[in-house]
Coordinates of C-alpha atoms in Angstrom, one line a residue:
M84 CA -133.8 5.3 -119.4
D85 CA -130.2 4.6 -118.5
N86 CA -129.5 8.0 -117.1
N87 CA -126.4 6.7 -115.5
H88 CA -124.5 6.2 -118.7
K89 CA -124.4 9.2 -120.4
L90 CA -121.7 9.6 -123.1
H91 CA -118.5 11.3 -122.5
V92 CA -117.1 11.8 -125.7
L93 CA -114.9 14.1 -128.0
D94 CA -116.5 15.2 -131.2
D95 CA -115.8 12.7 -134.0
K96 CA -117.6 14.6 -136.9
P97 CA -116.0 16.4 -139.9
K98 CA -116.5 20.1 -140.0
E99 CA -118.0 22.2 -142.8
N100 CA -116.7 25.6 -143.3
C101 CA -119.3 28.1 -143.8
G102 CA -122.6 29.1 -145.5
V103 CA -123.2 32.4 -147.7
I104 CA -126.1 34.3 -148.9
G105 CA -126.6 37.1 -151.4
I106 CA -130.0 39.0 -151.4
Y107 CA -131.3 41.7 -153.8
S108 CA -134.8 43.2 -153.7
L109 CA -135.8 45.0 -156.9
S110 CA -138.8 46.6 -155.1
G111 CA -136.5 48.3 -152.5
T112 CA -137.4 46.3 -149.6
N113 CA -135.2 46.3 -146.6
V114 CA -133.7 42.8 -146.8
I115 CA -131.7 42.8 -143.6
P116 CA -134.5 40.9 -141.6
M117 CA -134.6 38.4 -144.5
A118 CA -130.7 38.0 -144.3
I119 CA -130.9 37.2 -140.7
D120 CA -133.5 34.5 -141.2
A121 CA -131.5 33.1 -144.0
L122 CA -128.5 32.9 -141.9
R123 CA -130.2 31.2 -139.1
A124 CA -131.3 28.7 -141.8
L125 CA -127.8 27.9 -142.7
Q126 CA -126.4 27.8 -138.9
H127 CA -125.8 24.2 -139.3
R128 CA -122.9 25.0 -141.7
G129 CA -121.1 27.1 -139.0
Q130 CA -121.3 28.5 -135.5
E131 CA -118.2 30.4 -134.8
A132 CA -119.3 33.7 -136.1
W133 CA -121.5 35.4 -138.7
G134 CA -121.8 38.6 -140.5
I135 CA -123.4 40.8 -143.1
A136 CA -122.2 43.4 -145.5
I137 CA -124.2 46.2 -147.3
P138 CA -122.8 48.8 -149.8
N139 CA -120.6 51.7 -148.4
K140 CA -120.4 50.5 -144.9
P141 CA -117.9 48.3 -142.8
P142 CA -119.4 44.8 -142.5
L143 CA -121.2 43.9 -139.2
K144 CA -119.7 40.7 -137.7
R145 CA -120.4 38.9 -134.4
L146 CA -119.0 35.7 -133.0
G147 CA -121.2 32.8 -132.1
L148 CA -124.7 31.9 -133.1
V149 CA -127.0 34.3 -135.1
S150 CA -129.7 33.9 -132.4
A151 CA -127.4 35.1 -129.7
A152 CA -127.6 38.5 -131.2
S153 CA -131.4 38.5 -131.2
S154 CA -131.7 41.5 -128.8
E155 CA -129.8 43.4 -131.6
F156 CA -131.9 42.3 -134.7
K157 CA -134.1 45.3 -134.6
A158 CA -131.4 48.0 -134.3
I159 CA -129.3 46.0 -137.0
A160 CA -132.3 46.0 -139.3
E161 CA -132.6 49.8 -138.9
E162 CA -129.0 50.7 -138.9
Y163 CA -128.0 48.5 -141.9
S164 CA -131.4 49.0 -143.9
S165 CA -130.6 48.0 -147.4
P166 CA -132.2 46.4 -150.4
C167 CA -129.1 44.5 -151.1
V168 CA -126.8 42.4 -148.6
I169 CA -124.6 39.5 -148.5
G170 CA -123.9 37.4 -145.3
H171 CA -121.9 34.4 -144.0
V172 CA -122.0 32.0 -141.1
R173 CA -118.5 30.6 -140.4
Y174 CA -116.4 27.6 -139.5
S175 CA -112.6 28.2 -139.7
T176 CA -110.6 25.7 -141.6
M177 CA -107.8 28.4 -142.4
G178 CA -107.0 31.0 -140.0
R179 CA -107.9 31.4 -136.2
S180 CA -111.3 31.8 -134.8
S181 CA -111.6 35.6 -134.3
L182 CA -113.8 38.5 -135.0
E183 CA -111.1 39.8 -137.4
N184 CA -111.3 36.6 -139.6
A185 CA -115.1 36.5 -139.3
Q186 CA -116.8 37.4 -142.6
P187 CA -117.7 39.1 -144.8
L188 CA -114.4 40.7 -145.4
K189 CA -113.9 44.1 -147.2
V190 CA -111.1 44.8 -149.7
K191 CA -111.4 48.1 -151.2
D192 CA -114.9 48.8 -152.3
L193 CA -115.8 44.9 -152.4
C194 CA -117.1 42.9 -149.7
V195 CA -116.9 39.0 -150.0
A196 CA -118.2 35.9 -148.3
H197 CA -116.8 32.5 -149.0
N198 CA -117.6 28.8 -148.6
G199 CA -114.8 26.6 -149.4
T200 CA -111.2 26.2 -149.0
I201 CA -108.2 27.6 -151.2
A202 CA -105.5 25.1 -151.0
N203 CA -102.9 27.2 -152.5
V204 CA -103.3 30.1 -150.4
Q205 CA -99.7 30.9 -150.0
E206 CA -98.8 30.8 -153.8
L207 CA -102.0 33.0 -154.4
S208 CA -100.6 35.5 -151.7
N209 CA -97.4 35.9 -153.6
L210 CA -99.5 37.4 -156.4
V211 CA -100.8 40.0 -154.0
G212 CA -97.4 41.1 -152.6
G213 CA -96.6 38.0 -150.5
C214 CA -96.9 39.6 -147.1
S215 CA -100.7 39.6 -146.7
F216 CA -101.1 36.0 -145.4
T217 CA -100.2 34.7 -142.2
P218 CA -102.2 31.7 -140.8
Q219 CA -102.9 33.5 -137.4
N220 CA -104.4 36.8 -138.6
A221 CA -105.9 36.1 -142.2
S222 CA -107.8 33.7 -144.0
D223 CA -107.7 32.2 -147.6
T224 CA -110.8 34.4 -148.2
L225 CA -108.9 37.6 -147.7
V226 CA -106.0 36.5 -150.1
A227 CA -108.5 35.5 -152.8
A228 CA -110.5 38.7 -152.2
Q229 CA -107.3 40.7 -152.8
R230 CA -106.3 39.0 -155.8
L231 CA -109.7 39.3 -157.2
V232 CA -109.8 43.2 -156.7
S233 CA -106.5 43.5 -158.1
L234 CA -107.7 41.5 -161.3
I235 CA -110.8 43.6 -161.5
S236 CA -108.8 46.7 -161.6
E237 CA -106.7 45.0 -164.4
K238 CA -109.6 43.4 -166.4
G239 CA -112.5 45.9 -165.5
Q240 CA -115.2 43.2 -165.1
M241 CA -116.0 40.7 -162.4
G242 CA -116.4 38.0 -164.9
K243 CA -113.1 38.5 -166.7
A244 CA -111.3 38.7 -163.3
L245 CA -112.8 35.5 -162.3
S246 CA -111.9 33.7 -165.5
V247 CA -108.3 34.5 -164.6
L248 CA -108.5 33.6 -161.0
K249 CA -110.0 30.3 -161.6
N250 CA -106.7 29.3 -163.1
E251 CA -104.6 30.7 -160.4
M252 CA -106.7 29.3 -157.4
V253 CA -106.7 25.7 -156.4
G254 CA -109.7 24.6 -154.2
S255 CA -113.2 24.9 -153.7
Y256 CA -115.3 28.2 -153.6
C257 CA -118.8 29.4 -153.5
F258 CA -118.4 33.3 -153.4
T259 CA -121.1 36.0 -152.6
F260 CA -119.8 39.6 -153.2
I261 CA -121.3 43.1 -152.7
S262 CA -119.8 46.3 -154.3
D263 CA -120.3 49.9 -153.5
D264 CA -122.1 50.3 -156.7
N265 CA -125.1 48.3 -155.0
S266 CA -124.5 45.0 -157.0
V267 CA -124.6 41.6 -155.3
Y268 CA -122.7 38.9 -157.2
A269 CA -122.5 35.2 -156.7
A270 CA -120.0 32.6 -158.1
R271 CA -119.6 28.9 -157.7
D272 CA -116.4 27.0 -158.6
P273 CA -116.1 25.2 -161.8
K274 CA -116.4 21.8 -160.3
G275 CA -119.4 22.5 -158.2
F276 CA -117.5 21.0 -155.1
R277 CA -119.8 23.3 -152.7
P278 CA -123.4 23.8 -153.2
M279 CA -125.2 27.0 -154.2
V280 CA -128.9 27.8 -155.3
L281 CA -130.8 30.6 -156.7
G282 CA -134.4 31.6 -155.3
H283 CA -136.9 34.4 -155.9
K284 CA -139.4 35.9 -153.6
E285 CA -142.3 37.0 -155.8
S286 CA -144.3 39.2 -153.3
D287 CA -141.4 41.8 -153.1
D288 CA -139.5 40.8 -156.3
T289 CA -136.3 39.7 -154.3
Y290 CA -133.6 37.4 -155.5
I291 CA -131.6 35.3 -153.0
V292 CA -128.5 33.1 -153.5
A293 CA -127.7 30.8 -150.8
S294 CA -125.4 27.8 -149.9
E295 CA -128.6 25.7 -149.5
S296 CA -132.3 25.9 -150.5
S297 CA -133.2 25.6 -146.7
A298 CA -132.3 29.3 -146.5
V299 CA -134.4 30.1 -149.6
S300 CA -137.4 28.4 -148.1
A301 CA -136.8 30.2 -144.6
V302 CA -137.5 33.5 -146.2
G303 CA -140.6 32.5 -148.2
A304 CA -138.8 32.5 -151.4
Q305 CA -139.0 29.7 -154.1
M306 CA -136.1 27.9 -155.3
Q307 CA -135.5 28.4 -158.9
R308 CA -132.4 26.3 -159.7
N309 CA -128.9 25.4 -158.7
V310 CA -126.1 27.8 -159.7
T311 CA -124.2 26.3 -162.5
P312 CA -120.6 25.5 -161.5
G313 CA -118.5 28.2 -163.2
E314 CA -121.5 30.5 -163.3
L315 CA -121.3 34.2 -162.1
I316 CA -124.7 35.8 -161.3
R317 CA -125.1 39.6 -160.8
L318 CA -128.2 41.2 -159.1
S319 CA -128.7 44.7 -159.4
K320 CA -131.3 47.4 -160.3
D321 CA -131.2 46.0 -163.9
G322 CA -132.4 42.5 -162.4
I323 CA -130.4 39.3 -162.8
E324 CA -127.7 38.8 -165.2
T325 CA -125.7 35.9 -165.6
E326 CA -122.5 34.8 -167.4
M327 CA -120.1 31.7 -167.3
F328 CA -116.6 32.2 -166.2
S329 CA -115.7 28.7 -166.9
D330 CA -116.8 26.2 -169.1
D331 CA -115.1 22.9 -167.5
P332 CA -117.7 20.2 -168.0
Q333 CA -116.2 18.0 -165.2
R334 CA -118.0 18.0 -161.8
A335 CA -116.8 17.1 -158.4
H336 CA -119.9 17.7 -156.0
C337 CA -118.9 17.0 -152.4
S338 CA -120.3 13.6 -151.5
F339 CA -120.2 14.5 -147.7
E340 CA -122.9 17.0 -148.4
F341 CA -125.3 14.4 -149.2
T342 CA -124.5 12.1 -146.1
Y343 CA -124.0 14.6 -143.5
F344 CA -123.4 18.4 -144.1
A345 CA -126.6 19.5 -145.9
H346 CA -130.0 20.1 -144.0
P347 CA -132.3 17.4 -144.7
T348 CA -134.9 19.8 -146.1
S349 CA -132.6 21.2 -148.8
N350 CA -132.6 20.2 -152.4
M351 CA -129.1 19.7 -154.0
E352 CA -128.2 19.0 -157.5
G353 CA -131.9 18.0 -158.2
T354 CA -132.1 15.7 -155.2
N355 CA -133.9 16.2 -151.7
I356 CA -131.3 15.5 -149.1
Y357 CA -133.7 13.6 -146.6
V358 CA -134.8 11.3 -149.6
A359 CA -131.3 10.9 -150.6
R360 CA -130.2 9.9 -147.1
K361 CA -133.0 7.7 -146.8
N362 CA -132.2 6.1 -150.2
I363 CA -128.5 5.6 -149.0
G364 CA -130.0 3.5 -146.0
R365 CA -132.0 1.3 -148.4
F366 CA -129.0 0.7 -150.6
L367 CA -126.6 0.0 -147.6
A368 CA -129.2 -2.8 -146.6
K369 CA -128.8 -4.4 -149.9
K370 CA -125.0 -4.2 -149.3
F371 CA -125.2 -5.5 -145.8
P372 CA -128.3 -7.3 -145.1
I373 CA -127.7 -8.3 -141.4
K374 CA -130.3 -11.0 -141.1
D375 CA -130.2 -11.7 -137.3
A376 CA -130.6 -8.1 -136.5
D377 CA -133.2 -7.3 -134.0
L378 CA -133.2 -3.5 -134.1
V379 CA -131.9 -0.7 -136.3
I380 CA -131.0 2.6 -134.2
P381 CA -129.5 5.8 -135.7
V382 CA -126.7 8.0 -134.1
P383 CA -128.5 11.3 -133.6
D384 CA -129.4 13.3 -135.3
S385 CA -128.2 13.3 -139.1
A386 CA -128.2 9.5 -139.5
R387 CA -131.7 9.3 -138.8
P388 CA -133.1 8.9 -142.5
A389 CA -130.4 6.6 -143.5
A390 CA -131.2 4.4 -140.3
L391 CA -135.0 4.5 -141.3
G392 CA -134.3 3.5 -145.0
Y393 CA -132.1 0.7 -143.8
A394 CA -134.5 -0.7 -141.5
Q395 CA -137.5 -0.4 -143.8
E396 CA -135.4 -2.2 -146.6
L397 CA -134.5 -5.0 -144.3
G398 CA -137.9 -5.4 -142.6
V399 CA -136.4 -4.9 -139.2
S400 CA -137.6 -2.6 -136.3
F401 CA -136.5 0.8 -136.3
D402 CA -136.2 2.6 -132.8
E403 CA -134.5 5.5 -130.9
G404 CA -131.9 3.6 -128.9
L405 CA -129.9 6.8 -128.4
L406 CA -131.4 10.2 -127.5
K407 CA -129.9 13.7 -127.2
D408 CA -130.9 15.6 -124.1
R409 CA -132.6 18.4 -125.8
Y410 CA -133.0 20.5 -122.5
S411 CA -129.3 20.6 -121.6
K412 CA -127.5 23.8 -122.3
K413 CA -125.9 22.4 -125.3
G414 CA -128.0 19.6 -126.3
P415 CA -129.7 20.8 -129.5
L416 CA -126.3 22.1 -131.1
R417 CA -124.4 20.2 -133.8
S418 CA -121.4 19.4 -132.1
F419 CA -119.1 18.9 -135.2
I420 CA -119.0 22.7 -135.8
E421 CA -118.4 23.7 -132.2
P422 CA -115.1 25.4 -132.1
H423 CA -113.5 24.5 -128.7
Q424 CA -112.9 21.2 -127.2
T425 CA -114.6 21.7 -124.0
D426 CA -117.7 22.6 -125.8
R427 CA -117.7 19.6 -128.1
V428 CA -117.3 17.3 -124.9
E429 CA -120.4 19.2 -123.2
I430 CA -122.6 18.5 -126.2
N431 CA -121.7 14.8 -126.7
R432 CA -122.0 13.8 -123.2
W433 CA -125.7 14.2 -123.4
I434 CA -126.3 11.4 -125.8
I435 CA -128.1 8.7 -123.6
P436 CA -128.8 5.1 -124.4
I437 CA -132.2 3.7 -123.5
R438 CA -131.7 0.4 -121.8
E439 CA -135.3 -0.8 -122.2
I440 CA -134.9 -0.6 -126.0
I441 CA -131.6 -2.1 -126.3
D442 CA -131.2 -4.9 -123.5
G443 CA -130.6 -8.2 -125.0
K444 CA -130.8 -7.2 -128.7
H445 CA -128.5 -7.4 -131.7
V446 CA -128.4 -3.7 -132.3
V447 CA -127.5 -2.3 -135.9
V448 CA -126.2 1.2 -135.2
I449 CA -126.3 3.6 -138.4
D450 CA -123.9 6.6 -138.5
D451 CA -123.3 8.9 -141.3
S452 CA -119.3 8.9 -140.9
L453 CA -116.5 7.4 -138.8
V454 CA -113.5 10.0 -138.7
R455 CA -111.5 9.6 -135.6
G456 CA -113.4 6.9 -134.0
T457 CA -113.6 8.3 -130.8
S458 CA -117.5 8.7 -130.7
S459 CA -118.2 5.5 -132.2
K460 CA -116.1 3.8 -129.6
A461 CA -118.0 5.5 -126.7
I462 CA -121.4 4.8 -128.3
I463 CA -120.7 1.0 -128.6
K464 CA -119.5 1.1 -125.0
A465 CA -122.6 2.8 -123.9
L466 CA -124.8 0.4 -125.8
R467 CA -123.0 -2.8 -124.2
R468 CA -123.5 -1.2 -120.9
A469 CA -127.2 -0.8 -121.5
G470 CA -127.3 -4.6 -122.4
A471 CA -126.9 -4.8 -126.2
R472 CA -126.1 -8.5 -127.0
K473 CA -124.2 -7.8 -130.3
I474 CA -123.5 -4.4 -132.0
S475 CA -123.0 -4.0 -135.8
M476 CA -122.1 -0.6 -137.0
V477 CA -123.0 0.5 -140.5
I478 CA -121.5 3.8 -142.0
T479 CA -123.2 5.5 -144.8
Y480 CA -119.8 7.0 -145.9
P481 CA -116.8 5.1 -147.3
P482 CA -113.6 4.8 -145.0
I483 CA -112.0 8.2 -144.8
K484 CA -108.2 7.9 -145.3
F485 CA -107.1 11.3 -146.8
P486 CA -107.3 15.1 -146.0
C487 CA -109.8 17.2 -147.8
Y488 CA -108.5 20.3 -149.5
A489 CA -111.9 21.5 -150.8
G490 CA -113.5 22.8 -147.6
I491 CA -113.9 20.1 -145.0
D492 CA -111.7 20.1 -141.9
F493 CA -110.1 16.9 -141.4
P494 CA -106.7 17.8 -142.6
S495 CA -104.5 15.5 -140.6
Q496 CA -104.1 11.8 -141.6
E497 CA -102.9 10.7 -138.3
E498 CA -106.1 11.8 -136.5
L499 CA -108.1 9.3 -138.7
A500 CA -109.3 6.0 -137.6
T501 CA -108.1 4.4 -140.6
F502 CA -104.4 5.6 -140.2
S503 CA -102.2 2.7 -140.4
N504 CA -98.9 4.3 -139.3
G505 CA -97.0 3.2 -142.5
K506 CA -98.2 -0.2 -142.7
D507 CA -99.5 -1.5 -146.1
M508 CA -103.1 -2.8 -145.4
S509 CA -105.9 -4.0 -147.8
Q510 CA -109.3 -2.3 -147.3
E511 CA -110.5 -5.5 -145.4
E512 CA -107.6 -5.3 -143.2
T513 CA -108.1 -1.4 -142.5
I514 CA -111.8 -2.0 -141.7
D515 CA -111.0 -4.9 -139.3
M516 CA -108.4 -2.7 -137.6
V517 CA -111.2 0.1 -137.1
R518 CA -113.6 -2.6 -135.9
K519 CA -111.3 -3.7 -133.2
S520 CA -110.6 -0.3 -132.3
I521 CA -114.2 0.7 -131.7
G522 CA -115.2 -2.5 -130.3
A523 CA -118.0 -3.5 -132.7
D524 CA -118.9 -7.2 -133.6
F525 CA -119.3 -6.1 -137.3
L526 CA -118.4 -2.8 -139.1
G527 CA -119.5 -2.2 -142.7
Y528 CA -118.8 0.8 -144.6
N529 CA -120.4 2.1 -147.6
D530 CA -118.4 2.4 -151.1
A531 CA -118.4 5.4 -153.5
E532 CA -120.3 3.7 -156.3
N533 CA -123.3 2.5 -154.0
L534 CA -123.5 5.9 -152.3
A535 CA -123.5 7.7 -155.6
A536 CA -126.1 5.3 -157.1
A537 CA -128.6 5.9 -153.9
V538 CA -128.2 9.8 -154.5
G539 CA -128.7 9.5 -158.3
I540 CA -125.6 11.2 -159.3
P541 CA -122.9 9.5 -161.6
V542 CA -120.0 8.7 -159.3
D543 CA -117.6 10.5 -161.5
S544 CA -119.5 13.7 -160.8
M545 CA -119.0 13.4 -157.1
C546 CA -115.9 14.1 -155.0
F547 CA -114.6 11.2 -152.9
T548 CA -111.0 12.4 -152.6
C549 CA -110.9 11.9 -148.7
A550 CA -111.8 8.1 -149.4
S551 CA -109.7 7.5 -152.7
G552 CA -106.7 10.0 -152.3
N553 CA -107.3 11.0 -155.9
Y554 CA -106.8 14.7 -155.9
E555 CA -107.0 15.0 -159.9
S556 CA -110.3 17.0 -159.5
L557 CA -108.4 19.7 -157.5
G558 CA -105.4 19.5 -159.8
I559 CA -103.0 19.2 -156.8
T560 CA -100.4 16.6 -155.2
P561 CA -100.9 17.7 -151.7
E562 CA -98.2 17.8 -149.1
F563 CA -100.0 16.5 -146.0
K564 CA -99.7 18.7 -142.8
S565 CA -100.7 18.4 -139.1
R566 CA -104.0 20.1 -137.9
E567 CA -101.8 22.6 -136.0
E568 CA -100.0 23.7 -139.2
I569 CA -103.2 24.0 -141.2
K570 CA -104.9 26.0 -138.8
G571 CA -101.8 28.2 -137.8
E572 CA -102.0 27.3 -134.2
T573 CA -98.4 26.2 -133.5

């Protein structure tokens, strides 16, 4: 193992912004331990903060990982003992990283947890008085919650309030709510940008709604189905009730969930994520059949299934040419959701190339995305130092050229590797510019049609806005801003 060449590289991955849960036990079981387990199973979706909320109590919120509070779990389970709860793990795309902005948030008698991004938050804030939103000390979730509570007081029912709010809000949202009358609600936006599933645990008659089925499995429940886009679910002493607050038939499932964000054990829109990623690799091998390759290696860890599928389809050896040091302080963490730059550097420097595997070989490196290009460049340098004869890089996702306003944090165009600084470039010219920038001998990107076919979802039912620049599914013409403007850190 070539220990002298650990990678010192800034994080180059896009960021998800949260996971949510809602749990209700019809048998009256204390579901707080279950909530903690479910949030730990969603930890890959956000590592900045986490929290839970029960009726008639201020939400409990903590910064950092759920497991960091393990010494408190017993006391939390006793103090917050309840048959119903909502919970949240957070990565911030809007508002600073602070305990104040951690979720769930409470507005009057309603607590809310949110996965997604509301793109027109300033406009929405004008509907609730215009003074409640400042990027430094509030979030899009708070503004949406304030508007929803206002609409509930007008309309009398959650479903009617959401049917109005959906026309006022631009963006993506999966919400869980808990009210002081002991009801848990879950709502998924009409386009289905972000995922949400419903599960049931028979032994104690407990329903769970969660961002991913991995959280349902983690608590011993069975996934029943996906929450339908535009659906509102209510869990209460009366059991489960459901209504549609939108009948929009058009879908825009986030394509990045399938290639990168979602846990490989999860099932999403009828597809297992691991199987989908392996299939993406197979389809990529048909698109880029690199005949003289000696070896296929993944960038750890999420590109592994795609690399395996690629190697199997091509009939080329698959091996681990890059390994994470799992025993270093930060080795096991997913760097893309670490909030501070020093932490991201700390994680990524512990990816180590294995000279004995790489030396003298034409290596095909499979990665799930190429955003800024910094980590790709460092990986290619390290592989060359470890003796690679030739390096081809194949990316499971199309070239990212535009910001996302539906819950993924790469808001600034000038940060992207594909940024052409005003030059009018063809797709081929853009790819060649990126290839030269990262130092690869060959660079191949997936395309939207190929990715959708591999996943088994119609391409027009998936969101590829960050690759196409077509924001019709969101209904906006965005004004592109810098990262500092978006995050309120100027």
